[in-house]
């Protein structure tokens, strides 16, 4: 990401004065611990190998405050009948290299990163995941009863984007 795109992002986000914008390689990014209420990652993990996804998610999880959430919005396989398989785009086909992972594979990567899925919303071409740190890793006095297990089975959650 260049300085140009960071500026475009700042102008696009209506509350940019309350946001932190970072220009870093995701494989190497080390955010400060317990310092973010919301971290939003969109359409970027498809460019990383699994090992780097797990490492990044683990570091981002450690950067969340006790009430913080990590939101992932990533593409998922679209071809009917192949939703449980990987989809790979190459420069010859799409002009870029990326891997689209099935939701079940993302769930494994999220678990390996030590995060908990609070909600997953499968949409047409992508899934939106809301992740938190495990309760054992949060300050018990900062965890409200509302943040306890909310009884959502991520595999059965079928909500539409608004």
N, CA and C atoms as an extended XYZ file, in Angstrom:
486
Properties=species:S:1:pos:R:3:atomname:S:1:resname:S:1:resid:I:1 pbc="F F F"
N         0.852       -1.167        0.000 N   UNK     1
C         0.000        0.000        0.000 CA  UNK     1
C         0.901        1.233        0.000 C   UNK     1
N         0.548        2.182       -0.770 N   UNK     2
C         1.336        3.404       -0.849 CA  UNK     2
C         0.697        4.516       -0.027 C   UNK     2
N         1.450        5.600        0.125 N   UNK     3
C         0.929        6.774        0.836 CA  UNK     3
C        -0.334        7.291        0.149 C   UNK     3
N        -0.376        7.176       -1.164 N   UNK     4
C        -1.556        7.617       -1.921 CA  UNK     4
C        -2.806        6.860       -1.457 C   UNK     4
N        -2.713        5.534       -1.327 N   UNK     5
C        -3.871        4.746       -0.933 CA  UNK     5
C        -4.243        4.963        0.528 C   UNK     5
N        -3.257        5.222        1.364 N   UNK     6
C        -3.576        5.566        2.758 CA  UNK     6
C        -4.386        6.858        2.814 C   UNK     6
N        -4.013        7.841        2.021 N   UNK     7
C        -4.751        9.108        1.986 CA  UNK     7
C        -6.169        8.895        1.453 C   UNK     7
N        -6.302        8.073        0.431 N   UNK     8
C        -7.636        7.774       -0.112 CA  UNK     8
C        -8.489        7.097        0.962 C   UNK     8
N        -7.901        6.163        1.699 N   UNK     9
C        -8.640        5.485        2.776 CA  UNK     9
C        -9.082        6.476        3.841 C   UNK     9
N        -8.192        7.394        4.221 N   UNK    10
C        -8.546        8.402        5.227 CA  UNK    10
C        -9.720        9.259        4.763 C   UNK    10
N        -9.722        9.618        3.492 N   UNK    11
C       -10.806       10.466        2.989 CA  UNK    11
C       -12.107        9.669        2.831 C   UNK    11
N       -11.999        8.375        2.628 N   UNK    12
C       -13.171        7.525        2.442 CA  UNK    12
C       -13.888        7.251        3.765 C   UNK    12
N       -13.113        7.082        4.837 N   UNK    13
C       -13.670        6.764        6.149 CA  UNK    13
C       -14.123        8.062        6.810 C   UNK    13
N       -15.389        8.127        7.161 N   UNK    14
C       -15.949        9.354        7.721 CA  UNK    14
C       -15.432        9.728        9.096 C   UNK    14
N       -14.837        8.787        9.805 N   UNK    15
C       -14.340        9.060       11.150 CA  UNK    15
C       -12.827        8.859       11.199 C   UNK    15
N       -12.143        9.280       10.155 N   UNK    16
C       -10.708        9.029       10.019 CA  UNK    16
C        -9.905        9.582       11.186 C   UNK    16
N       -10.393       10.644       11.815 N   UNK    17
C        -9.658       11.222       12.949 CA  UNK    17
C        -9.653       10.284       14.159 C   UNK    17
N       -10.550        9.290       14.178 N   UNK    18
C       -10.605        8.334       15.281 CA  UNK    18
C       -10.036        6.974       14.887 C   UNK    18
N        -9.433        6.892       13.707 N   UNK    19
C        -8.909        5.631       13.197 CA  UNK    19
C        -7.391        5.675       13.089 C   UNK    19
N        -6.805        4.497       13.123 N   UNK    20
C        -5.369        4.357       12.901 CA  UNK    20
C        -5.179        3.675       11.555 C   UNK    20
N        -4.404        4.284       10.689 N   UNK    21
C        -4.110        3.713        9.377 CA  UNK    21
C        -2.661        3.263        9.374 C   UNK    21
N        -2.418        2.048        8.910 N   UNK    22
C        -1.082        1.462        8.977 CA  UNK    22
C        -0.660        1.016        7.584 C   UNK    22
N         0.565        1.332        7.216 N   UNK    23
C         1.162        0.863        5.975 CA  UNK    23
C         2.263       -0.113        6.369 C   UNK    23
N         1.991       -1.418        6.249 N   UNK    24
C         2.954       -2.433        6.673 CA  UNK    24
C         2.698       -3.733        5.925 C   UNK    24
N         3.734       -4.545        5.835 N   UNK    25
C         3.556       -5.905        5.304 CA  UNK    25
C         2.841       -6.719        6.383 C   UNK    25
N         1.756       -7.369        6.035 N   UNK    26
C         0.969       -8.102        7.022 CA  UNK    26
C         1.746       -9.251        7.644 C   UNK    26
N         2.648       -9.846        6.869 N   UNK    27
C         3.434      -10.960        7.397 CA  UNK    27
C         4.348      -10.515        8.533 C   UNK    27
N         4.650       -9.227        8.614 N   UNK    28
C         5.599       -8.706        9.593 CA  UNK    28
C         4.970       -7.756       10.608 C   UNK    28
N         3.731       -7.382       10.411 N   UNK    29
C         3.101       -6.352       11.239 CA  UNK    29
C         2.976       -6.812       12.680 C   UNK    29
N         3.456       -5.978       13.606 N   UNK    30
C         3.387       -6.234       15.050 CA  UNK    30
C         2.621       -5.086       15.710 C   UNK    30
N         1.308       -5.194       15.818 N   UNK    31
C         0.546       -4.105       16.450 CA  UNK    31
C         0.779       -4.069       17.951 C   UNK    31
N         0.597       -2.901       18.558 N   UNK    32
C         0.758       -2.813       20.021 CA  UNK    32
C        -0.324       -3.634       20.739 C   UNK    32
N         0.059       -4.280       21.800 N   UNK    33
C        -0.853       -5.167       22.538 CA  UNK    33
C        -2.016       -4.388       23.149 C   UNK    33
N        -3.188       -5.027       23.133 N   UNK    34
C        -4.400       -4.533       23.807 CA  UNK    34
C        -4.686       -3.063       23.514 C   UNK    34
N        -4.600       -2.663       22.255 N   UNK    35
C        -4.739       -1.242       21.940 CA  UNK    35
C        -5.848       -0.911       20.936 C   UNK    35
N        -6.567       -1.906       20.418 N   UNK    36
C        -7.599       -1.637       19.418 CA  UNK    36
C        -8.942       -2.207       19.851 C   UNK    36
N        -9.993       -1.400       19.703 N   UNK    37
C       -11.356       -1.875       19.958 CA  UNK    37
C       -11.911       -2.632       18.764 C   UNK    37
N       -11.552       -2.179       17.561 N   UNK    38
C       -11.994       -2.818       16.322 CA  UNK    38
C       -10.817       -2.881       15.368 C   UNK    38
N       -10.607       -4.052       14.797 N   UNK    39
C        -9.647       -4.209       13.712 CA  UNK    39
C       -10.419       -4.800       12.545 C   UNK    39
N       -10.325       -4.148       11.388 N   UNK    40
C       -11.054       -4.576       10.193 CA  UNK    40
C       -10.046       -5.031        9.152 C   UNK    40
N       -10.165       -6.275        8.696 N   UNK    41
C        -9.292       -6.828        7.667 CA  UNK    41
C       -10.194       -7.278        6.520 C   UNK    41
N        -9.994       -6.699        5.358 N   UNK    42
C       -10.885       -6.992        4.229 CA  UNK    42
C       -10.079       -7.286        2.970 C   UNK    42
N       -10.379       -8.432        2.372 N   UNK    43
C        -9.822       -8.840        1.078 CA  UNK    43
C        -8.306       -8.756        1.026 C   UNK    43
N        -7.656       -9.234        2.097 N   UNK    44
C        -6.195       -9.241        2.113 CA  UNK    44
C        -5.619      -10.617        2.434 C   UNK    44
N        -6.304      -11.403        3.239 N   UNK    45
C        -5.753      -12.695        3.651 CA  UNK    45
C        -5.610      -13.655        2.476 C   UNK    45
N        -6.349      -13.421        1.412 N   UNK    46
C        -6.275      -14.303        0.247 CA  UNK    46
C        -4.921      -14.215       -0.457 C   UNK    46
N        -4.121      -13.224       -0.092 N   UNK    47
C        -2.798      -13.064       -0.686 CA  UNK    47
C        -1.691      -13.636        0.202 C   UNK    47
N        -2.059      -14.212        1.346 N   UNK    48
C        -1.089      -14.764        2.288 CA  UNK    48
C        -1.188      -16.282        2.332 C   UNK    48
N        -0.067      -16.932        2.630 N   UNK    49
C        -0.101      -18.375        2.851 CA  UNK    49
C        -0.685      -18.638        4.238 C   UNK    49
N        -1.138      -19.861        4.469 N   UNK    50
C        -1.802      -20.203        5.728 CA  UNK    50
C        -0.968      -19.854        6.956 C   UNK    50
N         0.313      -20.160        6.940 N   UNK    51
C         1.178      -19.875        8.088 CA  UNK    51
C         1.169      -18.382        8.421 C   UNK    51
N         1.205      -17.537        7.395 N   UNK    52
C         1.187      -16.091        7.632 CA  UNK    52
C        -0.181      -15.615        8.104 C   UNK    52
N        -1.255      -16.253        7.634 N   UNK    53
C        -2.595      -15.898        8.104 CA  UNK    53
C        -2.718      -16.194        9.593 C   UNK    53
N        -2.278      -17.371       10.014 N   UNK    54
C        -2.365      -17.749       11.434 CA  UNK    54
C        -1.531      -16.789       12.283 C   UNK    54
N        -0.324      -16.493       11.854 N   UNK    55
C         0.527      -15.573       12.605 CA  UNK    55
C        -0.079      -14.193       12.720 C   UNK    55
N        -0.589      -13.680       11.599 N   UNK    56
C        -1.202      -12.346       11.609 CA  UNK    56
C        -2.428      -12.316       12.511 C   UNK    56
N        -3.325      -13.286       12.370 N   UNK    57
C        -4.528      -13.302       13.199 CA  UNK    57
C        -4.177      -13.393       14.683 C   UNK    57
N        -3.164      -14.167       15.005 N   UNK    58
C        -2.734      -14.275       16.401 CA  UNK    58
C        -2.238      -12.919       16.919 C   UNK    58
N        -1.426      -12.235       16.130 N   UNK    59
C        -0.912      -10.921       16.549 CA  UNK    59
C        -2.028       -9.880       16.626 C   UNK    59
N        -2.960       -9.924       15.673 N   UNK    60
C        -4.080       -8.983       15.709 CA  UNK    60
C        -4.974       -9.263       16.912 C   UNK    60
N        -5.183      -10.533       17.224 N   UNK    61
C        -5.976      -10.877       18.405 CA  UNK    61
C        -5.350      -10.325       19.678 C   UNK    61
N        -4.028      -10.403       19.781 N   UNK    62
C        -3.330       -9.873       20.951 CA  UNK    62
C        -3.432       -8.348       21.013 C   UNK    62
N        -3.696       -7.706       19.881 N   UNK    63
C        -3.807       -6.245       19.830 CA  UNK    63
C        -5.192       -5.745       20.234 C   UNK    63
N        -6.149       -6.660       20.398 N   UNK    64
C        -7.504       -6.266       20.774 CA  UNK    64
C        -7.588       -5.932       22.264 C   UNK    64
N        -8.411       -4.938       22.591 N   UNK    65
C        -8.740       -4.673       23.986 CA  UNK    65
C        -9.654       -5.795       24.474 C   UNK    65
N        -9.961       -5.818       25.748 N   UNK    66
C       -10.817       -6.879       26.291 CA  UNK    66
C       -12.193       -6.917       25.634 C   UNK    66
N       -12.701       -5.780       25.217 N   UNK    67
C       -14.005       -5.721       24.547 CA  UNK    67
C       -13.868       -5.684       23.018 C   UNK    67
N       -12.637       -5.776       22.517 N   UNK    68
C       -12.370       -5.596       21.096 CA  UNK    68
C       -12.830       -6.744       20.217 C   UNK    68
N       -13.074       -6.419       18.957 N   UNK    69
C       -13.453       -7.416       17.955 CA  UNK    69
C       -12.562       -7.259       16.722 C   UNK    69
N       -12.319       -8.384       16.086 N   UNK    70
C       -11.590       -8.435       14.830 CA  UNK    70
C       -12.585       -8.861       13.767 C   UNK    70
N       -12.763       -8.031       12.746 N   UNK    71
C       -13.709       -8.325       11.675 CA  UNK    71
C       -12.921       -8.712       10.430 C   UNK    71
N       -13.245       -9.875        9.888 N   UNK    72
C       -12.633      -10.333        8.642 CA  UNK    72
C       -13.696      -10.383        7.564 C   UNK    72
N       -13.394       -9.820        6.431 N   UNK    73
C       -14.284       -9.927        5.278 CA  UNK    73
C       -13.427      -10.454        4.135 C   UNK    73
N       -13.661      -11.697        3.754 N   UNK    74
C       -12.836      -12.360        2.751 CA  UNK    74
C       -13.711      -13.089        1.738 C   UNK    74
N       -13.235      -13.136        0.512 N   UNK    75
C       -13.934      -13.879       -0.534 CA  UNK    75
C       -13.989      -15.351       -0.171 C   UNK    75
N       -14.972      -16.023       -0.734 N   UNK    76
C       -15.090      -17.471       -0.571 CA  UNK    76
C       -15.402      -18.081       -1.926 C   UNK    76
N       -15.159      -19.375       -2.094 N   UNK    77
C       -15.407      -19.996       -3.405 CA  UNK    77
C       -16.858      -19.821       -3.832 C   UNK    77
N       -17.043      -19.488       -5.103 N   UNK    78
C       -18.379      -19.189       -5.621 CA  UNK    78
C       -18.995      -20.307       -6.455 C   UNK    78
N       -18.177      -21.087       -7.114 N   UNK    79
C       -18.710      -22.075       -8.057 CA  UNK    79
C       -19.608      -23.073       -7.347 C   UNK    79
N       -20.828      -23.172       -7.830 N   UNK    80
C       -21.806      -24.074       -7.226 CA  UNK    80
C       -21.279      -25.503       -7.231 C   UNK    80
N       -21.389      -26.142       -6.076 N   UNK    81
C       -20.898      -27.501       -5.924 CA  UNK    81
C       -19.434      -27.576       -5.524 C   UNK    81
N       -18.735      -26.450       -5.516 N   UNK    82
C       -17.314      -26.419       -5.173 CA  UNK    82
C       -17.040      -25.480       -3.994 C   UNK    82
N       -18.066      -25.162       -3.222 N   UNK    83
C       -17.934      -24.213       -2.118 CA  UNK    83
C       -16.952      -24.675       -1.052 C   UNK    83
N       -16.698      -25.994       -0.983 N   UNK    84
C       -15.794      -26.532        0.032 CA  UNK    84
C       -14.375      -26.716       -0.496 C   UNK    84
N       -14.078      -26.157       -1.662 N   UNK    85
C       -12.752      -26.291       -2.261 CA  UNK    85
C       -12.083      -24.934       -2.414 C   UNK    85
N       -10.774      -24.965       -2.498 N   UNK    86
C       -10.012      -23.743       -2.719 CA  UNK    86
C       -10.237      -23.246       -4.141 C   UNK    86
N       -10.133      -21.964       -4.323 N   UNK    87
C       -10.192      -21.355       -5.653 CA  UNK    87
C        -8.930      -20.510       -5.802 C   UNK    87
N        -8.199      -20.729       -6.883 N   UNK    88
C        -6.952      -19.985       -7.082 CA  UNK    88
C        -7.062      -19.125       -8.331 C   UNK    88
N        -6.741      -17.852       -8.182 N   UNK    89
C        -6.676      -16.947       -9.323 CA  UNK    89
C        -5.207      -16.718       -9.644 C   UNK    89
N        -4.907      -16.665      -10.918 N   UNK    90
C        -3.524      -16.456      -11.360 CA  UNK    90
C        -3.483      -15.261      -12.302 C   UNK    90
N        -2.301      -14.708      -12.525 N   UNK    91
C        -2.211      -13.545      -13.422 CA  UNK    91
C        -2.824      -13.796      -14.803 C   UNK    91
N        -2.736      -14.994      -15.300 N   UNK    92
C        -3.305      -15.282      -16.620 CA  UNK    92
C        -4.829      -15.193      -16.611 C   UNK    92
N        -5.437      -15.531      -15.458 N   UNK    93
C        -6.901      -15.507      -15.359 CA  UNK    93
C        -7.436      -14.188      -14.834 C   UNK    93
N        -6.877      -13.718      -13.715 N   UNK    94
C        -7.443      -12.559      -13.013 CA  UNK    94
C        -6.480      -11.389      -12.895 C   UNK    94
N        -5.235      -11.559      -13.344 N   UNK    95
C        -4.266      -10.481      -13.241 CA  UNK    95
C        -3.565      -10.405      -11.898 C   UNK    95
N        -3.782      -11.398      -11.032 N   UNK    96
C        -3.142      -11.413       -9.707 CA  UNK    96
C        -3.112      -12.857       -9.207 C   UNK    96
N        -2.281      -13.102       -8.206 N   UNK    97
C        -2.276      -14.386       -7.509 CA  UNK    97
C        -3.080      -14.229       -6.234 C   UNK    97
N        -4.029      -15.094       -6.012 N   UNK    98
C        -4.685      -15.157       -4.711 CA  UNK    98
C        -5.358      -16.505       -4.540 C   UNK    98
N        -5.568      -16.862       -3.289 N   UNK    99
C        -6.219      -18.119       -2.934 CA  UNK    99
C        -7.486      -17.783       -2.163 C   UNK    99
N        -8.596      -18.287       -2.633 N   UNK   100
C        -9.866      -18.115       -1.917 CA  UNK   100
C       -10.107      -19.413       -1.154 C   UNK   100
N       -10.220      -19.277        0.150 N   UNK   101
C       -10.361      -20.441        1.022 CA  UNK   101
C       -11.830      -20.690        1.354 C   UNK   101
N       -12.209      -21.962        1.491 N   UNK   102
C       -13.563      -22.260        1.974 CA  UNK   102
C       -13.714      -21.854        3.440 C   UNK   102
N       -14.934      -21.594        3.853 N   UNK   103
C       -15.195      -21.168        5.227 CA  UNK   103
C       -14.672      -22.173        6.248 C   UNK   103
N       -14.809      -23.468        5.953 N   UNK   104
C       -14.333      -24.482        6.903 CA  UNK   104
C       -12.828      -24.364        7.116 C   UNK   104
N       -12.086      -24.031        6.072 N   UNK   105
C       -10.639      -23.864        6.200 CA  UNK   105
C       -10.323      -22.609        7.015 C   UNK   105
N       -11.057      -21.524        6.762 N   UNK   106
C       -10.871      -20.310        7.561 CA  UNK   106
C       -11.105      -20.597        9.034 C   UNK   106
N       -12.132      -21.399        9.335 N   UNK   107
C       -12.431      -21.724       10.727 CA  UNK   107
C       -11.241      -22.405       11.400 C   UNK   107
N       -10.547      -23.279       10.680 N   UNK   108
C        -9.366      -23.953       11.224 CA  UNK   108
C        -8.249      -22.942       11.467 C   UNK   108
N        -8.011      -22.049       10.504 N   UNK   109
C        -6.957      -21.039       10.668 CA  UNK   109
C        -7.251      -20.134       11.864 C   UNK   109
N        -8.504      -19.765       12.028 N   UNK   110
C        -8.914      -18.909       13.147 CA  UNK   110
C        -8.675      -19.628       14.473 C   UNK   110
N        -9.027      -20.895       14.527 N   UNK   111
C        -8.799      -21.678       15.749 CA  UNK   111
C        -7.299      -21.799       16.038 C   UNK   111
N        -6.496      -22.058       15.005 N   UNK   112
C        -5.047      -22.160       15.195 CA  UNK   112
C        -4.448      -20.845       15.695 C   UNK   112
N        -5.072      -19.730       15.327 N   UNK   113
C        -4.606      -18.411       15.776 CA  UNK   113
C        -5.051      -18.114       17.208 C   UNK   113
N        -5.870      -18.996       17.785 N   UNK   114
C        -6.288      -18.815       19.170 CA  UNK   114
C        -7.437      -17.839       19.343 C   UNK   114
N        -8.222      -17.632       18.286 N   UNK   115
C        -9.357      -16.708       18.370 CA  UNK   115
C       -10.667      -17.479       18.405 C   UNK   115
N       -11.720      -16.784       18.808 N   UNK   116
C       -13.050      -17.376       18.930 CA  UNK   116
C       -13.979      -16.678       17.945 C   UNK   116
N       -14.758      -17.468       17.206 N   UNK   117
C       -15.739      -16.921       16.267 CA  UNK   117
C       -17.000      -16.567       17.034 C   UNK   117
N       -17.396      -15.297       17.005 N   UNK   118
C       -18.650      -14.859       17.613 CA  UNK   118
C       -19.785      -14.892       16.601 C   UNK   118
N       -19.440      -14.644       15.333 N   UNK   119
C       -20.464      -14.595       14.295 CA  UNK   119
C       -19.792      -14.755       12.942 C   UNK   119
N       -20.460      -15.452       12.050 N   UNK   120
C       -20.017      -15.486       10.652 CA  UNK   120
C       -21.256      -15.298        9.787 C   UNK   120
N       -21.137      -14.408        8.813 N   UNK   121
C       -22.243      -14.141        7.898 CA  UNK   121
C       -21.785      -14.462        6.479 C   UNK   121
N       -22.256      -15.573        5.921 N   UNK   122
C       -21.926      -15.866        4.525 CA  UNK   122
C       -22.776      -14.997        3.596 C   UNK   122
N       -22.125      -14.237        2.763 N   UNK   123
C       -22.803      -13.406        1.784 CA  UNK   123
C       -22.549      -14.006        0.409 C   UNK   123
N       -22.972      -13.365       -0.628 N   UNK   124
C       -22.820      -13.919       -1.968 CA  UNK   124
C       -21.385      -14.354       -2.258 C   UNK   124
N       -20.483      -13.406       -2.328 N   UNK   125
C       -19.117      -13.706       -2.743 CA  UNK   125
C       -18.113      -13.730       -1.603 C   UNK   125
N       -18.553      -13.402       -0.407 N   UNK   126
C       -17.620      -13.349        0.714 CA  UNK   126
C       -18.312      -13.775        1.995 C   UNK   126
N       -17.494      -13.939        3.021 N   UNK   127
C       -17.998      -14.187        4.365 CA  UNK   127
C       -17.432      -13.115        5.268 C   UNK   127
N       -18.232      -12.706        6.227 N   UNK   128
C       -17.801      -11.716        7.208 CA  UNK   128
C       -17.769      -12.420        8.564 C   UNK   128
N       -16.591      -12.404        9.189 N   UNK   129
C       -16.359      -13.068       10.462 CA  UNK   129
C       -16.151      -12.020       11.554 C   UNK   129
N       -16.740      -12.236       12.720 N   UNK   130
C       -16.478      -11.402       13.889 CA  UNK   130
C       -15.775      -12.304       14.898 C   UNK   130
N       -14.545      -11.913       15.251 N   UNK   131
C       -13.696      -12.729       16.108 CA  UNK   131
C       -13.342      -11.971       17.385 C   UNK   131
N       -13.123      -12.707       18.455 N   UNK   132
C       -12.683      -12.130       19.727 CA  UNK   132
C       -11.591      -13.020       20.303 C   UNK   132
N       -10.892      -12.466       21.292 N   UNK   133
C        -9.934      -13.282       22.031 CA  UNK   133
C       -10.723      -14.239       22.927 C   UNK   133
N       -10.158      -15.388       23.235 N   UNK   134
C       -10.850      -16.296       24.166 CA  UNK   134
C       -11.051      -15.613       25.512 C   UNK   134
N       -12.114      -15.946       26.172 N   UNK   135
C       -12.432      -15.303       27.445 CA  UNK   135
C       -11.303      -15.451       28.458 C   UNK   135
N       -10.604      -16.583       28.438 N   UNK   136
C        -9.507      -16.797       29.389 CA  UNK   136
C        -8.380      -15.788       29.194 C   UNK   136
N        -8.300      -15.182       28.010 N   UNK   137
C        -7.245      -14.204       27.716 CA  UNK   137
C        -7.686      -12.769       27.950 C   UNK   137
N        -8.930      -12.591       28.409 N   UNK   138
C        -9.442      -11.239       28.654 CA  UNK   138
C        -9.558      -11.000       30.139 C   UNK   138
N        -9.512       -9.758       30.546 N   UNK   139
C        -9.694       -9.365       31.934 CA  UNK   139
C       -11.143       -9.657       32.313 C   UNK   139
N       -11.344      -10.555       33.271 N   UNK   140
C       -12.701      -10.972       33.636 CA  UNK   140
C       -13.571       -9.798       34.060 C   UNK   140
N       -12.999       -8.785       34.683 N   UNK   141
C       -13.803       -7.648       35.122 CA  UNK   141
C       -14.261       -6.788       33.955 C   UNK   141
N       -13.594       -6.917       32.805 N   UNK   142
C       -13.953       -6.093       31.642 CA  UNK   142
C       -14.935       -6.799       30.715 C   UNK   142
N       -15.202       -8.069       30.977 N   UNK   143
C       -16.079       -8.845       30.093 CA  UNK   143
C       -17.505       -8.764       30.619 C   UNK   143
N       -18.392       -8.216       29.812 N   UNK   144
C       -19.790       -8.121       30.224 CA  UNK   144
C       -20.481       -9.454       29.981 C   UNK   144
N       -21.639       -9.623       30.617 N   UNK   145
C       -22.387      -10.855       30.390 CA  UNK   145
C       -22.812      -10.982       28.947 C   UNK   145
N       -23.032       -9.863       28.273 N   UNK   146
C       -23.431       -9.910       26.874 CA  UNK   146
C       -22.356      -10.498       25.990 C   UNK   146
N       -21.101      -10.433       26.406 N   UNK   147
C       -20.033      -10.946       25.571 CA  UNK   147
C       -19.769      -12.432       25.814 C   UNK   147
N       -20.533      -13.040       26.746 N   UNK   148
C       -20.408      -14.478       26.921 CA  UNK   148
C       -20.878      -15.160       25.648 C   UNK   148
N       -20.691      -16.476       25.593 N   UNK   149
C       -21.079      -17.214       24.394 CA  UNK   149
C       -22.508      -16.847       24.025 C   UNK   149
N       -22.680      -16.352       22.821 N   UNK   150
C       -23.986      -15.867       22.398 CA  UNK   150
C       -24.783      -16.927       21.649 C   UNK   150
N       -24.279      -18.154       21.654 N   UNK   151
C       -25.047      -19.271       21.135 CA  UNK   151
C       -25.202      -19.301       19.629 C   UNK   151
N       -24.300      -18.710       18.901 N   UNK   152
C       -24.391      -18.733       17.447 CA  UNK   152
C       -23.485      -19.818       16.923 C   UNK   152
N       -24.025      -20.721       16.153 N   UNK   153
C       -23.234      -21.726       15.476 CA  UNK   153
C       -22.787      -21.112       14.157 C   UNK   153
N       -21.498      -20.753       14.012 N   UNK   154
C       -21.036      -20.088       12.801 CA  UNK   154
C       -21.396      -20.839       11.529 C   UNK   154
N       -21.441      -22.149       11.590 N   UNK   155
C       -21.745      -22.922       10.391 CA  UNK   155
C       -23.207      -22.777        9.971 C   UNK   155
N       -24.078      -22.355       10.901 N   UNK   156
C       -25.498      -22.246       10.583 CA  UNK   156
C       -25.986      -20.804       10.462 C   UNK   156
N       -25.131      -19.839       10.690 N   UNK   157
C       -25.526      -18.444       10.636 CA  UNK   157
C       -25.720      -18.020        9.183 C   UNK   157
N       -26.914      -17.619        8.833 N   UNK   158
C       -27.228      -17.238        7.452 CA  UNK   158
C       -27.860      -15.854        7.451 C   UNK   158
N       -27.066      -14.813        7.567 N   UNK   159
C       -27.579      -13.454        7.575 CA  UNK   159
C       -27.194      -12.771        6.284 C   UNK   159
N       -27.935      -11.788        5.898 N   UNK   160
C       -27.650      -11.036        4.684 CA  UNK   160
C       -27.003       -9.713        5.030 C   UNK   160
N       -26.140       -9.207        4.144 N   UNK   161
C       -25.556       -7.889        4.393 CA  UNK   161
C       -26.633       -6.839        4.322 C   UNK   161
N       -26.440       -5.748        5.067 N   UNK   162
C       -27.420       -4.663        5.029 CA  UNK   162
C       -26.927       -3.549        4.147 C   UNK   162
